[in-house]
Amino acid sequence: MPARTQWILVALVVFLAAASGRGAAAEISPTPLVLATTTSTYDTGLLDVLLPLFEKLEPQWKVQPIAVGTGQALALGRRGEADVLLVHAPAAELRFMEEGHGLSRLPVMHNDFVLLGPPADPAGIRGLGAPEALGRIARGGFPFVSRGDDSGTHKREKALVKEAGLKDLGTGVVETGAGMAHSLRVADELGAYVLADRGTFLSLRHGLRLIVLAEGDEGLRNPYSVIVVRPKEEAGTPAQRGHRLIGARRFAAFLRRDPIQQRIRRFGLRKYGQVLFHPDAMDGDGRGRTR
Amino acid sequence: MNEILGGLGEALRLVVTWDAEIVAVTWLSLKVSGTATFLAMALGMPLGTLLAFGRFPGRRLCVALVHTGMGLPPVVVGLAVTLLLWRTGPLGAWGLLYTPTAMVLAQLVIALPIVAGLTRTALESLDPRLRLQAQALGATPWQTLVVLYREARMPLLAALMAGFGGVISEVGAVMMVGGNLKGATRVLTTATVTETRQGHFDRAIALGAILLVLTFLVNWGLTRLQERKGRP
């Protein structure tokens, strides 16, 4: 093949790639709705089930789920970079609402935190209450993997440490600065203790050696809320803001609809033999609370 | 060990059965990185040419900047582009964050210095007499440029491939500006991260293998070109 023909072919291929790239960018016609959420709703696969249902129902919006820790999700909301939040850190959420960043905050579901560790349990925490267990881990300097990312789980870990009257979790702490699934893998590899939400743990359990050592405390209850963010003046035109706000409200209402609440309860039931997320808004008035 | 072997088997099955999600992710990777490379060529080749032949104050500084840019950490580019594209940021009105366009933009910033820098090197390593000869034979500046580009076509193509190889394997920037949204902005590298995190090692291995094959093809092409350059 002569050099010139080769050149033309190369140029053609590159041009076609470029043209199709532009086409892909232009395809997005529904309004993007940014959902900042905790990693647990994402890593368990719950959002993969719920979002298509929402988009089928409300095709004017395309949900962009940004899976970050609750702390970062709230920060995105404060900046006006997210339209709706699905988070699990009640104290921080209340502060967010008091500061006027949210328009509504409603319960969606809950599960619980569990304290996991290697089956050998070197610190001997099996069956203890969470504060006592953390005390033993801290005093013995046993390895503990902390999220270290200001997520809801990390906030709860800090609250439990405080509740146990400890300054920190001792010399064995490793901070991953990453999501729940990643932190679970690190803990598993290091043979360390770790605080996790039950949903993420169950969804990954088969690849992990970690087992549940402490559970059932009232202090380990893990409620998830949906927050509609007050749109920021600077974020887009009034029309854009208004449309996003409608979308955010519809999404919040969607999560609390009966069929969706039932779908949340069914989620993972067959695969893991347990309910991963217990719905909290059945019949729209919280009668579905199971704990 | 069983996990790895099982993963490899499953990976092969996913590729052979043309798994829809993996095909879509691969296609998006090619589109985003291909577009970014094309734009990097359109802007970087003139820039590299200017740096090779232009004589203007600050040229040395520009060359130094371009060379620094050739090693720009993708996460820094990702951070910068994210800050620009925030809804409340300077370019927020464009509404580009978490779109393939934003990913193209970030990868363009990464690829541009690579293409420009290598274009300059390619043109500067040509025999200077070639340029003089063309001019002596009465070629216009444009005709001279065509002659020089033709002479340097192999290293120029190599510059393009280096740019493409750099962006298709990059994870930091596309993760930040694309948000790794399933079915919208998830590419080979970010999908590999996600699948590993979620414990789907088979899918992660499949994605990693595809990425490896793509980068291998690019580098193989590069080597072939460099070998051909040696021959008359």
XYZ file of C-alpha atoms in Angstrom:
523
model
C 0.000 0.000 0.000
C 1.526 3.342 -0.994
C 2.412 5.703 1.830
C -0.145 8.305 0.720
C -3.064 5.861 0.880
C -1.996 4.777 4.353
C -2.002 8.351 5.472
C -5.473 8.970 4.138
C -6.713 5.842 5.925
C -5.164 6.922 9.216
C -6.666 10.393 8.895
C -10.065 8.888 8.061
C -10.050 6.579 11.077
C -9.040 9.364 13.443
C -11.655 11.670 11.951
C -14.402 9.069 12.313
C -13.424 8.475 15.928
C -13.593 12.209 16.507
C -16.959 12.589 14.795
C -18.537 9.752 16.742
C -17.139 11.164 19.975
C -18.967 14.396 19.336
C -22.148 12.487 18.603
C -21.948 10.717 21.946
C -21.640 13.994 23.810
C -24.686 15.448 22.085
C -26.909 12.438 22.800
C -27.597 13.426 26.413
C -30.893 15.264 26.189
C -32.563 14.565 29.584
C -31.515 16.994 32.332
C -28.675 15.554 34.360
C -29.545 15.230 38.022
C -26.547 14.831 40.315
C -27.157 12.344 43.121
C -24.351 12.431 45.665
C -24.524 9.271 47.690
C -22.584 7.096 50.068
C -20.529 4.293 48.583
C -22.697 1.655 50.289
C -25.797 2.280 48.152
C -23.597 2.048 45.097
C -21.218 -0.781 45.929
C -24.046 -3.098 46.985
C -25.667 -2.591 43.587
C -28.858 -1.056 45.028
C -28.659 2.031 42.825
C -28.125 -0.123 39.740
C -31.583 -1.519 40.470
C -33.353 1.698 41.506
C -32.036 4.259 39.006
C -33.340 2.556 35.852
C -36.781 2.365 37.529
C -36.695 6.113 38.194
C -35.526 6.978 34.717
C -38.238 4.840 33.167
C -40.805 6.663 35.273
C -39.326 10.142 34.822
C -37.528 10.196 31.480
C -36.875 13.952 31.630
C -34.059 13.341 34.102
C -30.885 11.336 33.903
C -29.491 10.585 37.340
C -25.727 10.889 37.707
C -24.836 8.948 40.848
C -21.593 10.178 42.373
C -20.541 7.582 44.943
C -18.542 9.311 47.646
C -18.559 9.320 51.428
C -21.415 11.063 53.227
C -19.088 13.909 54.291
C -18.130 14.607 50.694
C -21.734 14.188 49.534
C -22.840 16.866 52.015
C -19.948 19.070 50.875
C -21.112 18.710 47.258
C -24.593 19.705 48.410
C -23.235 22.773 50.212
C -21.469 23.883 47.055
C -24.599 23.344 44.993
C -22.835 20.689 42.888
C -25.390 18.022 43.793
C -29.190 18.177 43.535
C -30.191 15.354 45.825
C -28.315 13.390 48.489
C -28.740 9.862 49.815
C -26.676 9.816 52.983
C -26.311 8.238 56.416
C -24.873 10.517 59.087
C -27.832 11.911 61.080
C -25.853 14.444 63.134
C -24.081 15.904 60.103
C -27.350 15.871 58.133
C -29.129 17.871 60.837
C -26.338 20.423 60.780
C -26.653 20.585 56.976
C -30.379 21.280 57.325
C -29.885 23.864 60.082
C -27.422 25.724 57.907
C -30.198 26.015 55.346
C -28.587 23.943 52.572
C -31.410 21.435 52.354
C -35.102 21.856 51.550
C -36.270 18.518 52.907
C -34.799 15.516 54.665
C -36.760 12.293 54.874
C -36.007 8.727 56.008
C -35.608 6.121 53.255
C -34.236 2.960 54.823
C -31.834 1.669 57.416
C -29.507 -1.170 58.129
C -26.887 -1.463 60.812
C -23.167 -1.220 61.254
C -21.244 -4.323 62.216
C -17.794 -4.658 63.700
C -15.873 -7.145 61.602
C -12.601 -8.883 62.195
C -10.542 -11.969 61.401
C -12.123 -15.246 62.595
C -9.201 -15.748 65.027
C -10.293 -12.538 66.820
C -6.955 -11.737 68.510
C -8.476 -8.903 70.552
C -11.234 -11.162 71.878
C -14.146 -8.852 71.088
C -16.675 -11.457 69.975
C -20.087 -10.666 71.382
C -19.020 -7.466 73.148
C -20.814 -4.146 72.811
C -19.275 -1.826 70.241
C -17.661 0.733 72.634
C -16.127 -2.006 74.765
C -14.859 -3.853 71.679
C -13.240 -0.719 70.288
C -11.625 -0.119 73.673
C -9.960 -3.522 73.561
C -8.741 -2.995 70.012
C -7.334 0.431 70.873
C -5.599 -0.617 74.086
C -4.075 -3.719 72.530
C -2.888 -1.837 69.442
C -4.623 -4.384 67.187
C -4.822 -3.519 63.498
C -7.961 -1.561 62.598
C -8.860 -0.241 59.165
C -10.517 3.152 59.239
C -12.231 4.715 56.220
C -10.600 8.018 57.109
C -12.716 9.795 54.487
C -15.302 11.645 56.583
C -17.949 9.240 55.299
C -20.988 8.293 57.346
C -19.217 5.132 58.471
C -16.117 7.095 59.439
C -18.226 9.623 61.349
C -19.914 6.791 63.208
C -16.568 5.209 63.986
C -15.398 8.500 65.498
C -18.626 8.845 67.473
C -18.233 5.319 68.879
C -14.620 6.041 69.811
C -15.781 9.115 71.691
C -18.599 7.175 73.322
C -16.083 4.582 74.503
C -14.116 7.370 76.164
C -11.127 6.832 73.901
C -8.873 9.404 72.300
C -8.258 7.340 69.172
C -8.154 3.735 68.044
C -4.571 3.132 69.067
C -1.403 2.362 67.213
C -2.861 -0.227 64.850
C -5.033 2.159 62.793
C -4.650 2.235 59.033
C -6.628 4.852 57.113
C -7.617 3.960 53.558
C -9.264 7.252 52.620
C -11.481 5.204 50.306
C -14.919 3.630 50.004
C -16.393 0.789 52.042
C -15.756 -2.010 49.579
C -12.128 -1.040 49.149
C -11.635 -0.681 52.911
C -13.165 -4.123 53.509
C -10.679 -5.669 51.102
C -7.788 -3.930 52.810
C -8.982 -5.086 56.234
C -9.374 -8.602 54.896
C -5.833 -8.661 53.528
C -4.335 -7.178 56.705
C -6.336 -9.383 59.074
C -7.594 -6.185 60.681
C -10.802 -5.123 62.429
C -13.134 -2.784 60.571
C -16.493 -1.066 61.033
C -18.788 -1.557 58.052
C -22.403 -1.208 57.050
C -24.039 -4.602 56.884
C -25.239 -4.103 53.327
C -21.803 -3.665 51.801
C -20.397 -6.474 53.937
C -23.116 -8.920 52.846
C -22.755 -8.038 49.199
C -19.008 -8.747 49.312
C -19.019 -11.493 51.914
C -18.106 -14.335 49.589
C -14.722 -12.910 48.764
C -13.877 -12.066 52.374
C -12.591 -13.958 55.395
C -13.842 -11.281 57.787
C -16.695 -12.253 60.103
C -19.164 -10.282 62.208
C -17.836 -10.033 65.774
C -19.970 -7.313 67.343
C -23.454 -6.239 66.295
C -26.881 -5.252 67.509
C -26.017 -2.171 69.627
C -28.445 0.713 69.436
C -25.326 2.780 68.626
C -24.845 0.747 65.456
C -28.153 1.598 63.816
C -27.554 3.100 60.392
C -30.386 5.203 58.945
C -30.286 6.558 55.383
C -32.043 9.804 54.469
C -32.777 11.532 51.207
C -32.091 15.272 51.176
C -33.335 17.685 48.515
C -30.642 20.333 48.179
C -31.552 24.020 48.086
C -30.306 25.186 44.668
C -27.455 27.696 44.788
C -27.862 31.051 43.052
C -24.621 30.638 41.112
C -25.326 27.128 39.855
C -26.870 27.572 36.417
C -29.758 29.620 35.034
C -33.028 29.951 36.993
C -34.705 27.586 34.536
C -31.982 24.970 34.985
C -32.127 25.289 38.757
C -35.900 24.997 38.767
C -35.887 21.920 36.559
C -33.219 20.236 38.650
C -35.153 21.018 41.817
C -38.288 19.385 40.427
C -36.197 16.364 39.505
C -34.647 16.207 42.968
C -38.082 16.359 44.607
C -39.429 13.661 42.301
C -36.439 11.471 43.087
C -36.886 11.916 46.853
C -40.583 11.070 46.538
C -39.752 8.127 44.276
C -37.482 6.519 46.891
C -40.331 6.645 49.427
C -43.050 5.207 47.180
C -44.483 1.918 48.318
C -43.421 -0.228 45.360
C -39.887 1.154 45.567
C -39.734 0.597 49.311
C -40.808 -2.978 48.691
C -38.160 -3.294 46.013
C -35.548 -2.040 48.513
C -36.631 -4.689 51.004
C -36.403 -7.406 48.357
C -33.000 -6.211 47.192
C -30.359 -8.894 47.682
C -32.740 -11.103 49.667
C -32.434 -14.086 47.409
C -28.712 -13.666 46.825
C -27.589 -13.061 50.404
C -30.472 -14.601 52.369
C -30.846 -11.393 54.393
C -32.436 -7.998 53.960
C -29.619 -5.521 53.146
C -31.674 -2.356 53.579
C -34.871 -2.182 55.649
C -37.370 0.303 54.190
C -38.357 3.155 56.503
C -41.099 4.878 54.539
C -43.690 2.222 53.775
C -47.171 3.684 53.258
C -45.441 7.016 53.072
C -45.636 7.603 56.844
C -42.861 5.475 58.274
C -45.169 2.627 59.345
C -42.774 0.270 57.672
C -40.097 0.852 60.304
C -39.005 -2.555 61.420
C -36.808 -1.568 64.341
C -4.568 -18.976 42.303
C -7.921 -20.552 41.468
C -9.465 -17.120 41.601
C -7.005 -15.831 39.020
C -7.466 -18.799 36.677
C -11.236 -18.698 37.082
C -11.120 -14.967 36.464
C -9.112 -15.413 33.291
C -11.549 -18.038 32.008
C -14.524 -15.850 32.782
C -12.748 -12.884 31.223
C -12.274 -14.835 28.008
C -15.941 -15.818 28.030
C -17.026 -12.186 28.488
C -14.903 -11.079 25.545
C -15.892 -13.956 23.277
C -19.621 -13.593 24.019
C -19.326 -9.850 23.319
C -20.699 -8.810 26.727
C -22.762 -5.671 26.058
C -21.461 -3.617 28.956
C -17.825 -4.416 28.309
C -18.219 -3.617 24.615
C -19.854 -0.281 25.473
C -17.103 0.599 27.925
C -14.393 -0.290 25.413
C -16.103 1.701 22.678
C -16.417 4.772 24.914
C -12.722 4.497 25.819
C -11.799 4.452 22.143
C -14.120 7.350 21.318
C -12.992 9.585 24.177
C -9.283 8.895 23.809
C -9.501 8.918 19.994
C -11.216 12.302 19.970
C -8.769 13.718 22.506
C -5.845 12.470 20.419
C -7.340 13.884 17.217
C -7.766 17.299 18.827
C -4.284 17.066 20.351
C -2.975 16.451 16.831
C -4.916 19.377 15.364
C -3.508 21.745 17.983
C -0.242 20.052 18.906
C 1.305 19.633 15.448
C 1.126 23.357 14.598
C 2.406 24.165 18.091
C 5.284 21.695 17.770
C 6.115 23.086 14.321
C 6.184 26.612 15.705
C 8.488 25.523 18.494
C 10.780 23.712 16.056
C 11.159 26.427 13.412
C 9.771 29.598 14.921
C 12.188 32.168 16.271
C 10.519 34.323 18.874
C 11.310 35.505 22.385
C 10.293 33.029 25.058
C 10.626 30.048 22.744
C 12.984 28.255 25.118
C 10.568 28.801 27.975
C 7.718 27.436 25.842
C 9.768 24.357 24.968
C 10.541 23.803 28.652
C 6.842 24.188 29.515
C 5.786 21.714 26.829
C 8.365 19.220 28.028
C 7.115 19.605 31.593
C 3.595 19.103 30.300
C 4.615 15.803 28.709
C 4.802 14.378 32.208
C 1.732 16.119 33.596
C 0.143 13.931 36.303
C -3.385 13.049 35.110
C -4.889 13.574 38.580
C -3.645 17.171 38.591
C -5.249 17.715 35.189
C -8.410 16.084 36.522
C -8.472 18.390 39.522
C -7.897 21.503 37.414
C -10.575 20.595 34.860
C -13.035 19.693 37.641
C -12.520 23.065 39.310
C -13.151 24.804 35.992
C -16.274 22.801 35.204
C -18.033 22.923 38.584
C -21.512 24.371 38.187
C -20.280 27.276 40.289
C -16.905 27.366 38.473
C -15.831 29.652 35.604
C -17.099 27.259 32.892
C -19.972 25.894 34.949
C -22.589 27.268 32.584
C -21.505 24.742 29.959
C -22.799 21.922 32.163
C -19.999 19.611 31.089
C -18.919 17.929 34.322
C -19.583 14.172 34.300
C -19.947 14.052 30.497
C -17.737 12.406 27.852
C -16.936 15.904 26.579
C -15.320 16.780 29.908
C -13.252 13.602 29.653
C -12.134 14.535 26.145
C -11.147 17.965 27.443
C -9.062 16.545 30.296
C -7.375 14.002 28.039
C -6.686 16.698 25.452
C -4.774 18.637 28.113
C -2.754 15.493 28.844
C -2.108 14.547 25.208
C -1.449 18.018 23.778
C 2.044 18.517 25.286
C 3.017 14.961 24.307
C 2.033 15.500 20.663
C 3.501 19.019 20.543
C 6.764 18.004 22.204
C 7.314 14.949 20.024
C 6.360 16.902 16.884
C 9.055 19.443 17.711
C 11.636 16.706 18.284
C 10.639 14.969 15.049
C 11.001 18.134 12.981
C 14.208 19.296 14.654
C 15.904 15.976 14.056
C 15.409 16.354 10.283
C 18.463 17.271 8.252
C 18.424 21.107 8.178
C 19.645 20.995 4.585
C 16.301 19.534 3.565
C 14.571 22.757 4.470
C 17.188 24.897 2.750
C 17.048 22.739 -0.358
C 13.285 22.969 -0.578
C 13.443 26.707 -0.198
C 16.240 26.937 -2.779
C 14.081 25.025 -5.246
C 11.478 27.748 -4.863
C 9.003 26.077 -2.536
C 6.551 28.338 -0.736
C 6.544 28.087 3.100
C 3.483 25.797 2.916
C 5.111 23.556 0.336
C 8.246 23.411 2.473
C 6.152 22.376 5.459
C 4.480 19.614 3.443
C 7.891 18.316 2.401
C 9.128 18.348 5.985
C 5.995 16.675 7.379
C 6.295 13.975 4.756
C 9.891 13.378 5.609
C 9.074 13.173 9.319
C 5.814 11.241 8.868
C 6.914 8.223 10.886
C 8.037 10.085 14.007
C 4.937 12.262 13.682
C 2.705 9.206 13.660
C 4.708 7.958 16.627
C 3.892 11.229 18.422
C 0.196 10.624 17.863
C 0.385 7.079 19.126
C 2.315 8.128 22.206
C -0.443 10.660 22.915
C -3.136 8.035 22.437
C -1.284 5.483 24.556
C -0.921 8.066 27.299
C -4.607 8.937 27.521
C -6.268 5.572 26.993
C -4.434 4.098 29.978
C -5.010 7.129 32.192
C -7.391 6.744 35.127
C -7.077 9.777 37.440
C -8.451 12.486 35.201
C -11.374 10.565 33.666
C -12.384 9.340 37.113
C -12.588 12.892 38.429
C -14.170 14.757 35.534
C -16.259 11.851 34.231
C -17.447 10.624 37.615
C -17.293 6.994 36.414
C -21.046 6.934 35.692
C -22.282 3.573 34.566
C -23.399 3.595 30.951
C -22.368 7.227 30.482
C -18.778 8.000 31.414
C -17.327 4.678 32.493
C -14.216 3.743 30.518
C -11.859 0.766 30.607
C -9.592 2.109 33.346
C -12.294 3.366 35.705
C -14.444 0.280 35.117
C -11.474 -1.876 36.122
C -11.197 0.047 39.394
C -14.925 -0.281 40.093
C -15.167 -3.973 39.293
C -12.127 -4.760 41.461
C -13.596 -2.752 44.318
C -16.866 -4.631 44.084
C -15.109 -7.968 43.974
C -16.027 -8.816 40.357
C -12.520 -9.962 39.551
C -13.547 -11.765 36.363
C -14.927 -8.587 34.843
C -11.962 -6.594 36.120
C -9.578 -9.047 34.486
C -11.535 -8.925 31.216
C -11.375 -5.123 31.173
C -7.714 -5.110 32.136
C -6.944 -7.598 29.377
C -8.714 -5.491 26.746
C -6.817 -2.416 27.889
C -3.592 -4.363 27.783
C -4.304 -5.562 24.238
C -5.118 -2.017 23.100
C -1.958 -0.519 24.598
C 0.043 -3.427 23.225
C -1.314 -2.779 19.728
C -0.418 0.886 20.009
C 3.091 0.173 21.222
C 3.573 -2.584 18.688
C 2.545 -0.142 15.983
C 5.001 2.384 17.389
C 7.865 -0.079 17.341
C 7.031 -1.179 13.811
C 7.113 2.441 12.687
C 10.422 3.108 14.368
C 11.914 0.034 12.714
C 10.651 1.090 9.300
C 12.149 4.507 9.781
C 15.610 2.925 9.868
C 15.192 1.432 6.400
C 15.257 3.494 3.215
